[in-house]
Amino acid sequence: MPAEARAPALRTRLLVAVLGPLLAAAILIGVVGATLITDVVRRTSDRVLGAIAETVQVERGEVTLDLPAAAFGMLENAERDNVYYRIAVGGDLLTGYADLPAPDPAGLAVDVPAYRFARYRGQRIRIAEVRRDLPRINRPVIVQIAETIDNRSALTRRLMIALLIGECVLVGGAALLLRPALGWSLRPLARLRGAIEARDKRARPDFSPLDTGPLPRELRPLAGAFDRLLAQLDTATVGVRRFTADASHQMRTPLSVLKVQVALARRGSGAERHEALDEIGDAVTRLERLVTQLLALARAEEAGVSAPLETVDLREVAAAVITRQINQAIEAGIDLTLETDPVETYQVPGHRTLIFEILSNLVDNGIRYNRRGGTVTVSLQTSQGETAIAVIDDGPGIADNQRDVAFDRFVRLGAPGSPEGSGLGLAIVRSAVARLNATVGFGAADRGTTIVVRFPGTAAKG
C-alpha cells in the first residue's frame, strides 16, 4: 500500500488534534468534578450532623439534649434515611440506641466533632461524634448522631450525572461544530489546490506564479516555495528549449557539409575522394567542438542552487589548463606561458570545474585567433582585495565597438580568413563567471586582447 494511502486526511488529523486534548480535558474535569462533588456532599451532610451533636447542655446538674423537631427535619429527605443517636456519660448510656458503635473517648478531642463511616443494622452509616466536658459533670459526655447514606449517594449520583451530561454536550457540540469550522479554515488550502490543478487543463505548461488570492500567514511560505519551484522549472525549461534550438541551428551547417561531402566521396575517386574525406574529418571535428561547447554552456547556465563553494588553487588550475592545451599551442605555433608570483598563494572560493572551463575557453580563444608565432600568457594577480586571472594574447584583438557584444551567444568577431568558431566560448565564460559571483571584462592592452576574470577576496601570502 502506498504511503499516501496510509496517511490520514488533514481534516481527520485536525479533528483528532483538537478533540483529543478536549476529551482529555473533559476526563480531567470529570475526575476533579467528581472528587469535589463527593467532598462537598460529605462536608454539607457532616455539618448538619455536627450541629445536632453540639446541642448537648447541662441543666440543674443534669445532662440534657435538646433535639427539636426542626433538627430532625434537617435530616429528612426523599430517600428516607434512618437517623440514630446515642448519648453516654462516661460509659453509661443516657439516651439513644445502646448498640450504636461507640468510640474510644480517649481518641476524641474536646468539642471537636469527628466523623467516620460504620455499619449498623446491615446498613452503611455516617457517624458524627463529639466529646463534651460539661460543668459539674466529672465524666466526659459522648454525643453521637448517625444516619444512613442513601441521600448522600443519591445526591452525589445526580450531581455526577449532571456533570457527565454537561461534558457530553460540550464535547459533542464541539465535535459537531468543528467539522464545518475546519472546512471553513481549510478553504484557502482548497483554493491553493484548485489553482495548482487548474494548470493541468492548459495545453502548454504554465510556470507563472499561482493566482490564489489572499492566503493565511501559514500558507504563504508554501505558496512562495511552490512559486519558486515553478520559476526554477521555467528557467530549466527555457534552458532546454534554448539548448535544443541552439543545437539544431548550429549543427545544421556541419551536418549539411557532412552530407554533401559524403555524397562527393561516394561519387568521386582518387584525389576527389581523399579531399572529401578531409572535409568530412574537418566537419566532424567542428561538430564535436560545437557539441562540447553547447554542453559546457548548458552546464554553465544550469539553474538551481549551486553546490557549496570550495577553495580553489588558481595556480594549480592554470597549470592544468596549460598542460592540456600545450599541444594545441605547439601546433598553432603559439608560445603559451604562465606568470605568477612565487610568494603568493592564489586561492579563491569557487568551483574547480567551472574555473577550469573558464580558463580553457579563454586560452582556446587566445590560441585560435592569434597569429602564428604569437604568445598567450596566463597571468595571476592579487590587488585591492581581489584575485584575478588575466589571459593576454598579441593577436589582432577585438575592436572597441564590438566589445559590448563579444560575450553574447553565437557572436563571431574574427577577421575574414580567421578560423571558424561557434561563437560560444565567451558566452560560456560569462555564464560560468556569473555562477561564481565573479566578474569578467576586457583589460587594457596596447595590442591583442586581454580578458580579466576577477574573484572577490585576496589570496593569502605564502
Short mmCIF file of N, CA and C in Angstrom, two decimals, residues 112-208:
data_model
loop_
_atom_site.label_atom_id
_atom_site.label_comp_id
_atom_site.label_asym_id
_atom_site.label_seq_id
_atom_site.Cartn_x
_atom_site.Cartn_y
_atom_site.Cartn_z
N VAL A 112 -14.66 19.04 69.46
CA VAL A 112 -14.29 18.98 68.03
C VAL A 112 -14.97 17.75 67.43
N PRO A 113 -15.98 17.95 66.59
CA PRO A 113 -16.68 16.79 66.03
C PRO A 113 -15.75 15.93 65.18
N ALA A 114 -15.93 14.63 65.30
CA ALA A 114 -15.19 13.67 64.46
C ALA A 114 -16.21 12.87 63.66
N TYR A 115 -15.80 12.44 62.48
CA TYR A 115 -16.73 11.75 61.58
C TYR A 115 -16.08 10.45 61.10
N ARG A 116 -16.96 9.45 60.93
CA ARG A 116 -16.46 8.17 60.42
C ARG A 116 -17.63 7.39 59.83
N PHE A 117 -17.24 6.42 58.93
CA PHE A 117 -18.23 5.51 58.39
C PHE A 117 -18.23 4.22 59.22
N ALA A 118 -19.40 3.60 59.33
CA ALA A 118 -19.52 2.34 60.05
C ALA A 118 -20.71 1.56 59.47
N ARG A 119 -20.85 0.34 59.92
CA ARG A 119 -22.01 -0.46 59.51
C ARG A 119 -22.89 -0.70 60.75
N TYR A 120 -24.20 -0.52 60.55
CA TYR A 120 -25.13 -0.66 61.66
C TYR A 120 -26.45 -1.20 61.12
N ARG A 121 -26.87 -2.34 61.72
CA ARG A 121 -28.11 -2.98 61.32
C ARG A 121 -28.12 -3.29 59.81
N GLY A 122 -26.95 -3.73 59.31
CA GLY A 122 -26.85 -4.14 57.92
C GLY A 122 -26.76 -3.00 56.92
N GLN A 123 -26.62 -1.79 57.41
CA GLN A 123 -26.53 -0.64 56.52
C GLN A 123 -25.26 0.15 56.81
N ARG A 124 -24.81 0.86 55.77
CA ARG A 124 -23.64 1.72 55.96
C ARG A 124 -24.14 3.06 56.47
N ILE A 125 -23.48 3.54 57.54
CA ILE A 125 -23.93 4.80 58.16
C ILE A 125 -22.74 5.74 58.28
N ARG A 126 -23.09 7.02 58.47
CA ARG A 126 -22.09 8.05 58.74
C ARG A 126 -22.37 8.58 60.14
N ILE A 127 -21.32 8.56 61.00
CA ILE A 127 -21.48 8.95 62.41
C ILE A 127 -20.71 10.24 62.66
N ALA A 128 -21.40 11.20 63.32
CA ALA A 128 -20.75 12.39 63.84
C ALA A 128 -20.72 12.25 65.35
N GLU A 129 -19.55 12.37 65.97
CA GLU A 129 -19.43 12.19 67.41
C GLU A 129 -18.53 13.27 67.98
N VAL A 130 -18.91 13.73 69.18
CA VAL A 130 -18.17 14.80 69.81
C VAL A 130 -18.08 14.52 71.31
N ARG A 131 -16.98 14.90 71.90
CA ARG A 131 -16.77 14.77 73.36
C ARG A 131 -16.96 16.14 73.98
N ARG A 132 -17.82 16.19 75.01
CA ARG A 132 -18.10 17.45 75.70
C ARG A 132 -17.68 17.32 77.17
N ASP A 133 -16.99 18.31 77.67
CA ASP A 133 -16.68 18.41 79.12
C ASP A 133 -17.59 19.49 79.68
N LEU A 134 -18.65 19.06 80.38
CA LEU A 134 -19.67 19.99 80.86
C LEU A 134 -19.41 20.35 82.32
N PRO A 135 -19.82 21.57 82.72
CA PRO A 135 -19.64 21.98 84.12
C PRO A 135 -20.40 21.06 85.06
N ARG A 136 -19.79 20.80 86.21
CA ARG A 136 -20.36 20.00 87.29
C ARG A 136 -20.58 18.55 86.88
N ILE A 137 -20.04 18.16 85.72
CA ILE A 137 -20.09 16.76 85.29
C ILE A 137 -18.66 16.29 85.21
N ASN A 138 -18.33 15.34 86.14
CA ASN A 138 -16.92 14.96 86.24
C ASN A 138 -16.52 13.87 85.24
N ARG A 139 -17.43 13.45 84.41
CA ARG A 139 -17.10 12.45 83.39
C ARG A 139 -17.39 13.03 82.00
N PRO A 140 -16.65 12.59 80.97
CA PRO A 140 -16.88 13.12 79.63
C PRO A 140 -18.22 12.66 79.08
N VAL A 141 -18.85 13.55 78.33
CA VAL A 141 -20.13 13.25 77.70
C VAL A 141 -19.84 12.98 76.21
N ILE A 142 -20.26 11.83 75.72
CA ILE A 142 -20.04 11.44 74.32
C ILE A 142 -21.38 11.52 73.60
N VAL A 143 -21.45 12.35 72.56
CA VAL A 143 -22.67 12.52 71.79
C VAL A 143 -22.42 11.96 70.39
N GLN A 144 -23.31 11.09 69.92
CA GLN A 144 -23.19 10.51 68.58
C GLN A 144 -24.52 10.69 67.84
N ILE A 145 -24.40 11.22 66.60
CA ILE A 145 -25.54 11.32 65.69
C ILE A 145 -25.16 10.58 64.43
N ALA A 146 -26.00 9.66 63.95
CA ALA A 146 -25.68 8.87 62.76
C ALA A 146 -26.87 8.83 61.83
N GLU A 147 -26.59 8.66 60.55
CA GLU A 147 -27.65 8.48 59.56
C GLU A 147 -27.16 7.55 58.46
N THR A 148 -28.08 6.91 57.81
CA THR A 148 -27.71 6.12 56.64
C THR A 148 -27.35 7.08 55.50
N ILE A 149 -26.68 6.56 54.46
CA ILE A 149 -26.10 7.46 53.45
C ILE A 149 -26.81 7.35 52.10
N ASP A 150 -28.05 6.91 52.10
CA ASP A 150 -28.76 6.82 50.82
C ASP A 150 -28.93 8.19 50.17
N ASN A 151 -29.26 9.19 51.00
CA ASN A 151 -29.45 10.54 50.46
C ASN A 151 -28.13 11.09 49.89
N ARG A 152 -27.03 10.87 50.62
CA ARG A 152 -25.74 11.35 50.13
C ARG A 152 -25.42 10.70 48.78
N SER A 153 -25.62 9.38 48.72
CA SER A 153 -25.30 8.68 47.47
C SER A 153 -26.18 9.16 46.33
N ALA A 154 -27.47 9.37 46.59
CA ALA A 154 -28.38 9.83 45.55
C ALA A 154 -28.00 11.23 45.07
N LEU A 155 -27.70 12.11 46.03
CA LEU A 155 -27.32 13.47 45.65
C LEU A 155 -26.02 13.47 44.84
N THR A 156 -25.05 12.68 45.31
CA THR A 156 -23.79 12.57 44.57
C THR A 156 -24.02 12.03 43.17
N ARG A 157 -24.90 11.03 43.07
CA ARG A 157 -25.16 10.43 41.77
C ARG A 157 -25.83 11.44 40.84
N ARG A 158 -26.78 12.22 41.34
CA ARG A 158 -27.44 13.22 40.49
C ARG A 158 -26.45 14.27 40.00
N LEU A 159 -25.59 14.72 40.91
CA LEU A 159 -24.61 15.73 40.50
C LEU A 159 -23.60 15.16 39.49
N MET A 160 -23.23 13.89 39.68
CA MET A 160 -22.30 13.24 38.73
C MET A 160 -22.94 13.13 37.35
N ILE A 161 -24.20 12.73 37.31
CA ILE A 161 -24.90 12.59 36.03
C ILE A 161 -25.01 13.95 35.34
N ALA A 162 -25.32 15.00 36.14
CA ALA A 162 -25.40 16.34 35.56
C ALA A 162 -24.05 16.77 34.98
N LEU A 163 -22.97 16.46 35.71
CA LEU A 163 -21.63 16.79 35.21
C LEU A 163 -21.32 16.03 33.93
N LEU A 164 -21.65 14.72 33.91
CA LEU A 164 -21.39 13.91 32.73
C LEU A 164 -22.19 14.41 31.53
N ILE A 165 -23.46 14.74 31.75
CA ILE A 165 -24.29 15.25 30.65
C ILE A 165 -23.71 16.56 30.11
N GLY A 166 -23.30 17.43 31.04
CA GLY A 166 -22.70 18.70 30.60
C GLY A 166 -21.45 18.49 29.76
N GLU A 167 -20.61 17.56 30.19
CA GLU A 167 -19.38 17.30 29.42
C GLU A 167 -19.69 16.68 28.07
N CYS A 168 -20.66 15.75 28.04
CA CYS A 168 -21.04 15.14 26.76
C CYS A 168 -21.60 16.17 25.80
N VAL A 169 -22.43 17.08 26.31
CA VAL A 169 -22.98 18.14 25.46
C VAL A 169 -21.86 19.03 24.94
N LEU A 170 -20.90 19.35 25.83
CA LEU A 170 -19.79 20.22 25.42
C LEU A 170 -18.94 19.56 24.34
N VAL A 171 -18.52 18.30 24.58
CA VAL A 171 -17.66 17.62 23.62
C VAL A 171 -18.42 17.32 22.33
N GLY A 172 -19.69 16.85 22.45
CA GLY A 172 -20.47 16.56 21.26
C GLY A 172 -20.73 17.81 20.43
N GLY A 173 -21.10 18.90 21.11
CA GLY A 173 -21.31 20.16 20.38
C GLY A 173 -20.04 20.63 19.70
N ALA A 174 -18.91 20.50 20.41
CA ALA A 174 -17.63 20.90 19.80
C ALA A 174 -17.33 20.04 18.58
N ALA A 175 -17.59 18.72 18.67
CA ALA A 175 -17.33 17.84 17.53
C ALA A 175 -18.21 18.20 16.33
N LEU A 176 -19.48 18.53 16.60
CA LEU A 176 -20.38 18.90 15.50
C LEU A 176 -20.00 20.22 14.87
N LEU A 177 -19.55 21.15 15.69
CA LEU A 177 -19.19 22.47 15.16
C LEU A 177 -17.81 22.49 14.54
N LEU A 178 -16.94 21.56 14.97
CA LEU A 178 -15.56 21.59 14.47
C LEU A 178 -15.48 21.25 13.00
N ARG A 179 -16.31 20.32 12.54
CA ARG A 179 -16.19 19.88 11.14
C ARG A 179 -16.47 21.02 10.17
N PRO A 180 -17.59 21.74 10.29
CA PRO A 180 -17.76 22.90 9.39
C PRO A 180 -16.72 23.99 9.63
N ALA A 181 -16.29 24.14 10.90
CA ALA A 181 -15.26 25.15 11.17
C ALA A 181 -13.95 24.78 10.49
N LEU A 182 -13.60 23.48 10.51
CA LEU A 182 -12.38 23.05 9.83
C LEU A 182 -12.52 23.21 8.32
N GLY A 183 -13.73 22.93 7.79
CA GLY A 183 -13.94 23.13 6.36
C GLY A 183 -13.73 24.58 5.97
N TRP A 184 -14.22 25.49 6.80
CA TRP A 184 -14.00 26.92 6.53
C TRP A 184 -12.52 27.28 6.65
N SER A 185 -11.85 26.71 7.66
CA SER A 185 -10.44 27.02 7.86
C SER A 185 -9.56 26.48 6.74
N LEU A 186 -9.96 25.32 6.17
CA LEU A 186 -9.15 24.69 5.12
C LEU A 186 -9.51 25.20 3.73
N ARG A 187 -10.46 26.13 3.64
CA ARG A 187 -10.86 26.62 2.33
C ARG A 187 -9.70 27.27 1.56
N PRO A 188 -8.81 28.05 2.22
CA PRO A 188 -7.65 28.58 1.46
C PRO A 188 -6.76 27.48 0.90
N LEU A 189 -6.63 26.36 1.64
CA LEU A 189 -5.83 25.25 1.12
C LEU A 189 -6.50 24.63 -0.10
N ALA A 190 -7.82 24.53 -0.06
CA ALA A 190 -8.54 24.01 -1.23
C ALA A 190 -8.39 24.97 -2.42
N ARG A 191 -8.38 26.27 -2.12
CA ARG A 191 -8.20 27.24 -3.20
C ARG A 191 -6.80 27.11 -3.81
N LEU A 192 -5.81 26.86 -2.95
CA LEU A 192 -4.44 26.66 -3.44
C LEU A 192 -4.37 25.40 -4.29
N ARG A 193 -5.02 24.32 -3.84
CA ARG A 193 -5.04 23.09 -4.62
C ARG A 193 -5.74 23.30 -5.96
N GLY A 194 -6.84 24.05 -5.94
CA GLY A 194 -7.55 24.32 -7.19
C GLY A 194 -6.69 25.10 -8.17
N ALA A 195 -5.92 26.07 -7.66
CA ALA A 195 -5.05 26.84 -8.55
C ALA A 195 -3.98 25.95 -9.18
N ILE A 196 -3.50 24.97 -8.42
CA ILE A 196 -2.49 24.05 -8.97
C ILE A 196 -3.12 23.09 -9.97
N GLU A 197 -4.31 22.55 -9.63
CA GLU A 197 -4.96 21.60 -10.53
C GLU A 197 -5.40 22.26 -11.83
N ALA A 198 -5.68 23.56 -11.78
CA ALA A 198 -6.12 24.25 -13.00
C ALA A 198 -5.01 24.26 -14.06
N ARG A 199 -3.75 24.15 -13.60
CA ARG A 199 -2.65 24.14 -14.58
C ARG A 199 -2.69 22.88 -15.45
N ASP A 200 -3.28 21.78 -14.96
CA ASP A 200 -3.33 20.54 -15.73
C ASP A 200 -4.21 20.64 -16.96
N LYS A 201 -5.15 21.59 -16.95
CA LYS A 201 -6.12 21.68 -18.04
C LYS A 201 -5.61 22.56 -19.18
N ARG A 202 -4.43 23.14 -19.03
CA ARG A 202 -3.92 24.03 -20.07
C ARG A 202 -3.07 23.25 -21.06
N ALA A 203 -3.09 23.71 -22.32
CA ALA A 203 -2.42 22.99 -23.39
C ALA A 203 -0.90 22.96 -23.18
N ARG A 204 -0.31 24.09 -22.81
CA ARG A 204 1.13 24.14 -22.61
C ARG A 204 1.43 24.44 -21.15
N PRO A 205 2.58 24.00 -20.68
CA PRO A 205 2.91 24.22 -19.26
C PRO A 205 2.92 25.70 -18.91
N ASP A 206 2.35 25.99 -17.75
CA ASP A 206 2.30 27.37 -17.26
C ASP A 206 3.09 27.44 -15.96
N PHE A 207 4.20 28.17 -16.02
CA PHE A 207 5.07 28.28 -14.84
C PHE A 207 4.98 29.65 -14.19
N SER A 208 3.93 30.39 -14.50
CA SER A 208 3.75 31.70 -13.85
C SER A 208 3.33 31.49 -12.41
#
